[in-house]
CSV table of C-alpha atoms and ligand atoms in Angstrom, one decimal:
chain,number,residue,atom,x,y,z
A,178,MET,CA,35.4,-10.0,10.2
A,179,ASN,CA,34.4,-6.4,9.8
A,180,HIS,CA,31.7,-5.5,12.4
A,181,THR,CA,29.1,-4.8,9.7
A,182,GLN,CA,29.6,-8.2,7.9
A,183,ILE,CA,26.7,-10.6,8.1
A,184,GLN,CA,27.4,-13.3,10.7
A,185,SER,CA,24.1,-15.3,10.6
A,186,ILE,CA,20.7,-15.3,9.1
A,187,ASP,CA,17.8,-17.2,10.7
A,188,ALA,CA,14.0,-17.4,9.9
A,189,TRP,CA,10.8,-18.7,11.3
A,190,GLN,CA,7.1,-18.7,10.7
A,191,ILE,CA,5.0,-15.9,12.3
A,192,TYR,CA,1.3,-14.9,11.8
A,193,ASP,CA,-0.1,-11.8,10.1
A,194,SER,CA,-3.0,-9.6,11.0
A,195,ARG,CA,-5.5,-12.1,9.4
A,196,GLY,CA,-3.8,-15.0,11.4
A,197,ASN,CA,-2.2,-16.4,8.3
A,198,PRO,CA,1.5,-17.6,8.3
A,199,THR,CA,4.2,-15.3,7.1
A,200,VAL,CA,8.0,-15.1,7.2
A,201,GLU,CA,10.2,-13.4,9.9
A,202,VAL,CA,13.9,-13.2,9.3
A,203,ARG,CA,16.6,-12.2,11.8
A,204,VAL,CA,20.0,-11.0,10.6
A,205,VAL,CA,22.9,-10.7,13.0
A,206,LEU,CA,26.1,-8.9,12.1
A,207,ALA,CA,29.7,-9.6,13.3
A,208,GLY,CA,29.7,-6.6,15.6
A,209,GLY,CA,26.5,-7.8,17.3
A,210,ALA,CA,24.0,-5.4,15.6
A,211,ALA,CA,20.9,-7.2,14.4
A,212,GLY,CA,17.6,-6.6,12.5
A,213,HIS,CA,14.3,-8.3,11.8
A,214,GLY,CA,12.3,-8.4,8.6
A,215,LEU,CA,8.5,-9.2,8.9
A,216,VAL,CA,6.9,-9.9,5.5
A,217,PRO,CA,3.3,-8.6,4.8
A,218,SER,CA,0.8,-10.4,2.5
A,219,GLY,CA,-1.9,-9.1,0.1
A,220,ALA,CA,-5.4,-10.4,-0.7
A,221,SER,CA,-6.1,-8.5,-3.9
A,222,THR,CA,-2.7,-9.5,-5.3
A,223,GLY,CA,-1.9,-8.3,-8.8
A,224,GLN,CA,-1.0,-10.9,-11.5
A,225,PHE,CA,2.4,-9.2,-12.1
A,226,GLU,CA,3.6,-9.3,-8.5
A,227,ALA,CA,6.6,-11.2,-7.4
A,228,LEU,CA,5.7,-14.7,-6.1
A,229,GLU,CA,4.8,-15.3,-2.5
A,230,LEU,CA,6.0,-18.8,-1.9
A,231,ARG,CA,3.5,-20.9,0.1
A,232,ASP,CA,3.7,-24.6,0.8
A,233,ARG,CA,0.3,-25.5,-0.8
A,234,ASP,CA,-0.2,-28.5,1.5
A,235,PRO,CA,-3.9,-28.5,2.3
A,236,GLN,CA,-3.2,-30.5,5.5
A,237,CYS,CA,-1.0,-27.7,6.8
A,238,PHE,CA,-2.4,-24.2,7.6
A,239,GLY,CA,-4.8,-24.7,4.7
A,240,GLY,CA,-1.9,-24.6,2.3
A,241,LYS,CA,-0.6,-21.3,3.5
A,242,SER,CA,2.4,-22.3,5.6
A,243,VAL,CA,5.7,-20.8,4.5
A,244,TYR,CA,8.2,-23.5,5.6
A,245,LYS,CA,9.7,-23.8,2.1
A,246,ALA,CA,10.5,-20.0,2.1
A,247,ILE,CA,12.0,-20.3,5.5
A,248,ALA,CA,14.1,-23.3,4.4
A,249,ASN,CA,15.3,-21.1,1.4
A,250,VAL,CA,16.3,-18.4,3.9
A,251,ARG,CA,18.2,-20.8,6.2
A,252,GLN,CA,19.7,-23.2,3.7
A,253,VAL,CA,20.0,-21.5,0.3
A,254,LEU,CA,20.2,-17.7,0.6
A,255,GLY,CA,21.6,-17.3,4.2
A,256,PRO,CA,24.8,-19.3,3.7
A,257,GLN,CA,25.6,-17.4,0.5
A,258,LEU,CA,25.2,-14.0,2.2
A,259,VAL,CA,27.3,-14.6,5.3
A,260,GLY,CA,30.3,-12.4,5.2
A,261,MET,CA,28.7,-9.8,2.9
A,262,ASP,CA,28.6,-6.2,4.2
A,263,ALA,CA,25.2,-5.3,5.5
A,264,LEU,CA,25.8,-1.6,4.6
A,265,ASP,CA,25.8,-2.6,0.9
A,266,GLN,CA,22.1,-3.3,0.6
A,267,ALA,CA,22.2,-3.1,-3.2
A,268,ALA,CA,24.9,-5.9,-3.5
A,269,ILE,CA,23.0,-8.1,-1.1
A,270,ASP,CA,19.7,-7.7,-2.9
A,271,ARG,CA,21.5,-8.2,-6.3
A,272,ARG,CA,23.1,-11.4,-5.0
A,273,MET,CA,19.6,-12.7,-3.9
A,274,ILE,CA,18.1,-11.9,-7.3
A,275,GLU,CA,21.0,-13.8,-9.0
A,276,LEU,CA,20.5,-16.8,-6.7
A,277,ASP,CA,16.8,-16.9,-7.4
A,278,GLY,CA,17.4,-16.5,-11.1
A,279,THR,CA,13.8,-15.8,-12.2
A,280,ASP,CA,12.0,-12.5,-13.1
A,281,ASN,CA,9.4,-12.8,-10.4
A,282,LYS,CA,11.4,-14.5,-7.6
A,283,SER,CA,9.3,-17.6,-8.0
A,284,ASN,CA,12.3,-20.0,-7.4
A,285,LEU,CA,13.2,-19.0,-3.8
A,286,GLY,CA,10.1,-16.9,-3.0
A,287,ALA,CA,9.7,-13.1,-2.8
A,288,ASN,CA,8.7,-13.6,0.9
A,289,ALA,CA,12.0,-15.3,1.6
A,290,ILE,CA,14.1,-12.7,-0.2
A,291,LEU,CA,12.2,-9.7,1.1
A,292,GLY,CA,12.4,-10.9,4.7
A,293,ILE,CA,16.2,-11.0,4.4
A,294,SER,CA,16.3,-7.6,2.6
A,295,MET,CA,14.3,-5.9,5.3
A,296,ALA,CA,16.2,-7.5,8.1
A,297,VAL,CA,19.6,-6.4,6.5
A,298,ALA,CA,18.3,-2.8,6.3
A,299,ALA,CA,17.3,-2.9,9.9
A,300,ALA,CA,20.6,-4.5,11.0
A,301,ALA,CA,22.5,-1.8,9.0
A,302,ALA,CA,20.6,0.9,10.9
A,303,ASP,CA,21.4,-0.8,14.2
A,304,ALA,CA,25.1,-1.0,13.2
A,305,ARG,CA,25.1,2.7,12.3
A,306,GLY,CA,23.4,3.5,15.6
A,307,VAL,CA,20.6,5.5,13.8
A,308,PRO,CA,16.9,5.0,13.4
A,309,LEU,CA,15.8,3.0,10.3
A,310,PHE,CA,14.6,6.1,8.4
A,311,ALA,CA,18.0,7.8,8.8
A,312,SER,CA,19.8,4.7,7.6
A,313,LEU,CA,17.5,4.2,4.5
A,314,GLY,CA,17.8,7.8,3.2
A,315,GLU,CA,18.2,11.5,3.8
A,316,GLY,CA,14.5,12.3,3.9
A,317,THR,CA,12.7,14.4,6.6
A,318,LEU,CA,9.2,14.8,5.0
A,319,LEU,CA,6.4,13.5,7.2
A,320,PRO,CA,3.8,11.7,4.9
A,321,LEU,CA,0.2,12.8,4.2
A,322,PRO,CA,-1.9,9.7,5.1
A,323,GLU,CA,-4.7,8.1,3.0
A,324,ILE,CA,-6.9,6.5,5.7
A,325,GLN,CA,-9.6,4.0,4.9
A,326,ILE,CA,-13.1,4.6,6.3
A,327,ILE,CA,-15.0,1.7,4.6
A,328,GLY,CA,-13.3,-1.5,3.4
A,329,GLY,CA,-14.8,-3.6,0.6
A,330,GLY,CA,-13.7,-5.9,-2.2
A,331,ALA,CA,-11.4,-8.8,-1.2
A,332,HIS,CA,-11.0,-7.2,2.3
A,333,ALA,CA,-14.7,-7.6,3.2
A,334,ASN,CA,-15.7,-10.9,1.5
A,335,HIS,CA,-16.8,-8.8,-1.6
A,336,ARG,CA,-19.7,-7.4,0.4
A,337,ILE,CA,-19.3,-4.4,-2.0
A,338,ASP,CA,-17.3,-4.4,-5.1
A,339,VAL,CA,-15.1,-1.3,-4.6
A,340,GLN,CA,-12.2,-2.0,-2.2
A,341,ASP,CA,-11.4,1.2,-0.4
A,342,PHE,CA,-13.3,4.4,0.5
A,343,LEU,CA,-10.6,6.6,2.2
A,344,VAL,CA,-10.1,10.1,3.4
A,345,ILE,CA,-7.1,12.5,3.0
A,346,ALA,CA,-6.9,15.4,5.5
A,347,VAL,CA,-5.9,17.9,2.9
A,348,GLY,CA,-6.8,20.8,5.1
A,349,ALA,CA,-4.4,19.7,7.9
A,350,GLN,CA,-1.5,22.0,8.8
A,351,ASP,CA,0.6,19.3,10.5
A,352,TYR,CA,0.6,15.6,11.1
A,353,GLU,CA,-1.1,15.9,14.5
A,354,GLN,CA,-4.0,17.6,12.9
A,355,VAL,CA,-4.2,14.8,10.3
A,356,MET,CA,-4.6,12.3,13.1
A,357,ARG,CA,-7.2,14.4,14.9
A,358,MET,CA,-9.3,15.0,11.8
A,359,THR,CA,-9.1,11.4,10.8
A,360,HIS,CA,-10.0,10.3,14.3
A,361,ASP,CA,-13.1,12.5,14.3
A,362,VAL,CA,-14.2,11.3,10.9
A,363,TYR,CA,-13.5,7.7,11.5
A,364,HIS,CA,-15.6,7.7,14.7
A,365,ALA,CA,-18.4,9.8,13.1
A,366,ALA,CA,-18.5,7.2,10.4
A,367,GLY,CA,-18.8,4.5,13.0
A,368,LYS,CA,-21.9,6.1,14.5
A,369,ILE,CA,-23.5,6.4,11.1
A,370,MET,CA,-22.6,2.8,10.2
A,371,ARG,CA,-24.0,1.5,13.5
A,372,ARG,CA,-27.3,3.3,12.8
A,373,LEU,CA,-27.5,1.6,9.4
A,374,ASP,CA,-26.6,-1.8,10.8
A,375,GLY,CA,-26.4,-2.5,14.5
A,376,ASN,CA,-24.1,-5.4,13.8
A,377,VAL,CA,-21.5,-3.5,11.8
A,378,GLY,CA,-18.0,-4.8,12.2
A,379,LEU,CA,-14.6,-4.1,10.7
A,380,ALA,CA,-13.1,-5.3,7.4
A,381,ASP,CA,-9.5,-6.6,7.1
A,382,GLU,CA,-7.8,-3.2,7.2
A,383,GLY,CA,-9.9,-1.8,10.1
A,384,GLY,CA,-12.4,0.2,8.0
A,385,TYR,CA,-16.1,-0.4,8.6
A,386,TRP,CA,-17.7,-3.5,7.1
A,387,PRO,CA,-20.0,-2.3,4.3
A,388,SER,CA,-23.7,-2.9,4.5
A,389,PHE,CA,-25.0,-1.3,1.4
A,390,ASP,CA,-27.2,-2.1,-1.6
A,391,ARG,CA,-25.1,-0.1,-4.0
A,392,ASN,CA,-21.4,0.8,-4.1
A,393,ASP,CA,-22.0,4.5,-4.2
A,394,GLN,CA,-23.9,4.5,-0.9
A,395,ALA,CA,-20.4,4.5,0.7
A,396,PHE,CA,-19.9,8.0,-0.6
A,397,ASP,CA,-22.9,9.2,1.3
A,398,VAL,CA,-21.6,7.7,4.6
A,399,VAL,CA,-18.1,9.3,4.1
A,400,MET,CA,-19.6,12.7,3.2
A,401,GLN,CA,-22.0,12.6,6.1
A,402,ALA,CA,-19.2,11.5,8.5
A,403,ILE,CA,-16.9,14.4,7.4
A,404,GLU,CA,-19.8,16.9,8.0
A,405,ALA,CA,-20.9,15.3,11.2
A,406,ALA,CA,-17.3,15.7,12.5
A,407,GLY,CA,-17.6,19.4,11.8
A,408,TYR,CA,-15.4,19.5,8.6
A,409,HIS,CA,-16.0,20.6,5.0
A,410,PRO,CA,-15.8,17.8,2.4
A,411,GLY,CA,-13.2,18.7,-0.2
A,412,LYS,CA,-11.7,21.5,1.8
A,413,ASP,CA,-10.7,19.8,5.1
A,414,LEU,CA,-10.9,16.2,4.0
A,415,ALA,CA,-11.0,14.9,0.4
A,416,ILE,CA,-12.0,11.4,-0.7
A,417,SER,CA,-9.7,8.8,-2.1
A,418,LEU,CA,-10.8,5.6,-3.8
A,419,ASP,CA,-9.1,2.3,-4.5
A,420,ILE,CA,-11.3,0.6,-7.0
A,421,ALA,CA,-8.9,-2.4,-7.2
A,422,ALA,CA,-10.6,-2.9,-10.6
A,423,SER,CA,-8.4,-5.9,-11.7
A,424,ASN,CA,-10.6,-7.9,-9.3
A,425,LEU,CA,-13.8,-6.8,-11.1
A,426,TYR,CA,-12.5,-7.5,-14.6
A,427,ASP,CA,-13.3,-10.4,-16.9
A,428,GLN,CA,-10.3,-10.8,-19.1
A,429,GLN,CA,-12.2,-12.9,-21.7
A,430,THR,CA,-15.0,-10.5,-22.3
A,431,GLY,CA,-13.2,-7.2,-21.4
A,432,THR,CA,-16.0,-6.3,-19.0
A,433,TYR,CA,-16.2,-5.1,-15.4
A,434,HIS,CA,-18.7,-6.6,-12.9
A,435,PHE,CA,-20.5,-5.1,-9.9
A,436,LYS,CA,-21.9,-8.2,-8.3
A,437,LEU,CA,-23.7,-6.1,-5.6
A,438,GLU,CA,-25.8,-4.3,-8.2
A,439,ASN,CA,-25.7,-7.1,-10.8
A,440,LYS,CA,-24.3,-4.8,-13.4
A,441,VAL,CA,-21.8,-5.4,-16.2
A,442,PHE,CA,-19.9,-2.5,-17.8
A,443,ASP,CA,-17.6,-2.4,-20.8
A,444,SER,CA,-14.4,-0.5,-20.4
A,445,GLN,CA,-15.8,2.8,-21.7
A,446,GLN,CA,-18.9,2.6,-19.5
A,447,PHE,CA,-16.7,1.7,-16.4
A,448,THR,CA,-14.3,4.6,-16.9
A,449,ASP,CA,-17.3,6.9,-17.4
A,450,LEU,CA,-18.7,5.7,-14.1
A,451,ILE,CA,-15.4,6.2,-12.2
A,452,CYS,CA,-14.8,9.7,-13.8
A,453,ASP,CA,-18.4,10.6,-12.9
A,454,TRP,CA,-17.8,9.7,-9.3
A,455,CYS,CA,-14.7,11.8,-9.3
A,456,ARG,CA,-16.7,14.8,-10.5
A,457,ARG,CA,-19.7,14.3,-8.2
A,458,TYR,CA,-17.8,13.9,-5.1
A,459,PRO,CA,-14.6,15.6,-3.8
A,460,VAL,CA,-12.3,12.8,-4.9
A,461,ILE,CA,-8.6,13.8,-5.0
A,462,SER,CA,-7.1,10.4,-5.6
A,463,VAL,CA,-8.2,7.2,-7.4
A,464,GLU,CA,-6.2,3.9,-7.4
A,465,ASP,CA,-6.6,1.1,-10.0
A,466,PRO,CA,-9.6,2.7,-11.6
A,467,VAL,CA,-9.4,0.0,-14.3
A,468,SER,CA,-7.7,-3.4,-14.7
A,469,ASP,CA,-4.0,-3.9,-15.0
A,470,THR,CA,-4.4,-5.1,-18.6
A,471,ASP,CA,-6.9,-2.5,-19.8
A,472,ILE,CA,-4.3,0.0,-21.1
A,473,ALA,CA,-6.9,1.9,-23.2
A,474,GLY,CA,-9.0,2.3,-20.0
A,475,TRP,CA,-6.0,3.8,-18.2
A,476,GLN,CA,-5.4,6.3,-21.1
A,477,ARG,CA,-9.0,7.3,-21.1
A,478,VAL,CA,-9.0,7.9,-17.3
A,479,HIS,CA,-5.8,9.9,-17.6
A,480,ARG,CA,-7.3,12.0,-20.4
A,481,GLU,CA,-10.4,12.8,-18.2
A,482,LEU,CA,-8.9,13.2,-14.8
A,483,ALA,CA,-5.2,14.1,-15.0
A,484,GLY,CA,-4.6,17.6,-13.5
A,485,ARG,CA,-7.6,17.2,-11.2
A,486,VAL,CA,-7.1,13.8,-9.6
A,487,GLN,CA,-4.2,11.7,-8.5
A,488,ILE,CA,-4.3,8.6,-10.6
A,489,VAL,CA,-2.5,5.7,-8.8
A,490,GLY,CA,-1.3,2.5,-10.4
A,491,ASP,CA,-1.1,-0.5,-8.0
A,492,ASP,CA,-1.7,-3.7,-9.8
A,493,LEU,CA,-0.7,-1.9,-13.0
A,494,PHE,CA,2.8,-1.2,-11.8
A,495,THR,CA,3.5,-3.7,-9.0
A,496,THR,CA,6.4,-1.6,-7.8
A,497,SER,CA,8.4,-2.8,-10.9
A,498,VAL,CA,10.8,-0.3,-12.6
A,499,PRO,CA,10.1,-1.6,-16.2
A,500,ARG,CA,6.4,-1.5,-15.6
A,501,ILE,CA,6.5,2.1,-14.1
A,502,ARG,CA,8.8,3.2,-17.0
A,503,HIS,CA,6.2,1.9,-19.5
A,504,GLY,CA,3.5,3.8,-17.6
A,505,ILE,CA,5.5,7.0,-17.7
A,506,GLU,CA,6.2,6.7,-21.4
A,507,ASN,CA,2.6,6.1,-22.2
A,508,ASN,CA,1.0,8.6,-19.8
A,509,LEU,CA,-1.1,6.0,-17.9
A,510,ALA,CA,-1.1,7.6,-14.5
A,511,ASN,CA,0.6,10.2,-12.3
A,512,SER,CA,1.3,8.2,-9.2
A,513,VAL,CA,2.6,4.8,-8.2
A,514,LEU,CA,1.6,2.7,-5.3
A,515,ILE,CA,4.7,1.2,-3.6
A,516,LYS,CA,4.6,-2.1,-1.9
A,517,LEU,CA,7.8,-3.8,-0.9
A,518,ASN,CA,6.5,-7.4,-1.4
A,519,GLN,CA,5.2,-6.7,-4.9
A,520,ILE,CA,8.8,-6.6,-6.0
A,521,GLY,CA,10.7,-8.3,-3.2
A,522,THR,CA,13.8,-6.3,-2.2
A,523,VAL,CA,14.4,-3.0,-0.5
A,524,SER,CA,16.7,-1.7,-3.2
A,525,GLU,CA,14.3,-2.4,-6.0
A,526,THR,CA,11.6,-0.7,-4.0
A,527,ILE,CA,13.7,2.4,-3.5
A,528,ASP,CA,14.6,2.4,-7.3
A,529,ALA,CA,10.9,2.3,-8.1
A,530,ILE,CA,10.3,5.3,-5.7
A,531,ARG,CA,13.2,7.3,-7.3
A,532,LEU,CA,12.0,6.6,-10.9
A,533,THR,CA,8.5,7.8,-9.9
A,534,GLN,CA,9.9,11.0,-8.4
A,535,GLN,CA,12.2,11.7,-11.3
A,536,ALA,CA,9.2,11.6,-13.7
A,537,GLY,CA,7.4,14.2,-11.6
A,538,TRP,CA,4.9,11.6,-10.4
A,539,LEU,CA,4.1,10.8,-6.8
A,540,PRO,CA,4.9,7.6,-4.9
A,541,LEU,CA,2.3,6.4,-2.4
A,542,ILE,CA,3.9,4.0,0.1
A,543,SER,CA,1.5,1.3,1.0
A,544,ALA,CA,0.9,-1.6,3.5
A,545,ARG,CA,-0.8,-4.8,2.5
A,546,SER,CA,-4.2,-6.1,3.8
A,547,GLY,CA,-2.3,-8.8,5.7
A,548,GLU,CA,0.1,-6.9,7.9
A,549,THR,CA,2.4,-7.3,10.8
A,550,GLU,CA,3.4,-5.4,13.9
A,551,ASP,CA,6.3,-3.8,12.0
A,552,ALA,CA,6.5,-0.2,10.8
A,553,PHE,CA,9.3,-0.5,8.2
A,554,ILE,CA,7.1,1.3,5.6
A,555,THR,CA,6.7,4.4,7.7
A,556,HIS,CA,10.5,4.7,7.8
A,557,LEU,CA,10.7,4.1,4.1
A,558,ALA,CA,8.2,6.9,3.4
A,559,VAL,CA,10.1,9.4,5.5
A,560,ALA,CA,13.5,8.3,4.2
A,561,THR,CA,12.5,8.8,0.6
A,562,ASN,CA,10.5,12.0,1.0
A,563,ALA,CA,7.7,10.0,-0.6
A,564,GLY,CA,5.1,12.4,0.9
A,565,GLN,CA,2.2,9.9,1.1
A,566,LEU,CA,1.4,6.8,3.2
A,567,LYS,CA,-1.6,4.3,2.9
A,568,VAL,CA,-1.8,1.7,5.6
A,569,GLY,CA,-5.5,1.0,5.9
A,570,SER,CA,-7.8,2.4,8.5
A,571,PHE,CA,-7.7,4.2,11.9
A,572,ALA,CA,-8.0,1.0,14.1
A,573,ARG,CA,-6.2,-2.2,14.8
A,574,SER,CA,-2.6,-2.2,16.0
A,575,GLU,CA,-1.0,-3.4,12.8
A,576,ARG,CA,-2.4,-0.2,11.2
A,577,MET,CA,-1.9,2.2,14.1
A,578,VAL,CA,1.7,1.1,14.6
A,579,LYS,CA,2.4,2.7,11.2
A,580,TRP,CA,0.6,6.0,11.9
A,581,ASN,CA,2.0,6.2,15.4
A,582,GLU,CA,5.5,5.6,14.1
A,583,VAL,CA,5.3,8.9,12.1
A,584,LEU,CA,4.8,10.7,15.5
A,585,ARG,CA,7.9,8.9,16.9
A,586,ILE,CA,9.9,9.9,13.8
A,587,GLN,CA,8.7,13.4,14.1
A,588,HIS,CA,10.0,13.6,17.6
A,589,ALA,CA,13.3,12.0,16.6
A,590,LEU,CA,13.7,14.5,13.8
A,591,GLY,CA,12.9,17.5,16.0
A,592,ASN,CA,13.0,20.7,14.0
A,593,ARG,CA,14.2,18.9,10.9
A,594,ALA,CA,10.8,17.3,10.4
A,595,HIS,CA,8.6,18.9,7.9
A,596,PHE,CA,5.0,18.4,6.6
A,597,ILE,CA,3.6,20.0,3.5
A,598,GLY,CA,0.2,18.3,3.5
A,599,ARG,CA,-1.8,18.8,0.3
A,600,ARG,CA,1.1,20.8,-1.3
A,601,ILE,CA,2.5,17.3,-2.1
A,602,TYR,CA,0.0,17.3,-5.0
A,603,ASP,CA,1.2,20.7,-6.5
A,604,GLY,CA,3.3,19.0,-9.1
A,605,ILE,CA,0.5,16.8,-10.5
A,606,LEU,CA,-2.7,18.7,-9.8
A,607,LYS,CA,-3.8,22.2,-10.9
A,608,GLN,CA,-5.4,24.6,-8.5
A,609,THR,CA,-4.5,22.9,-5.3
B,823,PGA,P1,-3.9,-5.9,-0.8
B,823,PGA,O1,-4.7,-4.6,-0.8
B,823,PGA,O2,-2.8,-5.8,0.2
B,823,PGA,O3,-5.0,-6.9,-0.4
B,823,PGA,O4,-3.4,-6.1,-2.2
B,823,PGA,C1,-4.1,-3.3,-0.8
B,823,PGA,C2,-4.4,-2.5,-2.1
B,823,PGA,O5,-5.0,-3.0,-3.0
B,823,PGA,O6,-3.9,-1.4,-2.1
B,824,ZN,ZN1,-4.7,-1.1,-4.4
């Protein structure tokens, strides 16, 4: 056996940042190199995502256990992959796609397949004797983070309708300055939130739990926090939104619902509202401004905002090459949220990033709301020169491990590391 051939694959159940079961896989190569794959899990999951296989036995972890996926790793996928070369990620991922045989990995589970795919990538890096980012690609660009200040939607029991109010330190000259500015704004926001509600806590991704009567009150807190920290909104830190609008959409009636304000909008009214927010506040990026099936809404938002705002498709594209290609051909956005477990293999994820970049669009590498102590996505962001990273807020170790990993990679890269900050937007935004 060649030393990079797969010798064994094992899997077991671990627990994510919400305390829910998820899959961990360990791949060992003939030469002794090894790697782990820890699979994240979303809450505002798009309808076009690859399938996360759960056991659905109400008596066992409330239906959320992943023992079937683990059995698929150990008994179905693993034995077929033993002997394959871990350096040929594409061949291994292709083989798993064939073995599954469905479009959305619903036979063996995207969580089973992705766990192996990530573990193979990590084992290949170990065998090469290089860090994961250097094994995954040639990139050396440190990402510009989008960092959540207030969490809502499915991450805060729908206490407000909009899912994420985030900041981007567009004025930062280097990654350390991004961390410092974000630190200052996050803690300033904490003081403001505690004044509004002495019992304020944190939502699933570490942003503050919202206590508002209207969705747009969150803007006031973020603006005040930027100023209280001594920065200029728009110049030093811009605002980013993830509306996660598929969760607000009623497919039957084609309307959007803000439960907090007891308001219903048709598609035109909803896009008017979102575009108005983007004009009234220094918003530089908006994700899922409308539902994944409201194509006319996407085109309207694009007509209004392209050139001024990054328009990011998450549920719209689900990291799927054909869906992204359709979006490029129809001018639906100018940026793609990239989540490994939406598509289920490392090589399909890298293909999605490459297609996005070839179109002159921007990839935005993203965590899930249910995360693990793993920092694979930070390495993926650097390896592909993606230029942007979104992993939730500035608290909680499953989030901080990803931000801190950028600092470690920066040290590993030495003078090859580079950071271009807001210049990443030059290709898609005018006057930046
Ligand atoms: P999710 O949220 O992981 O719950 O899907 C993240 C996002 O919508 O970007
Ligand atoms: Zn999203």
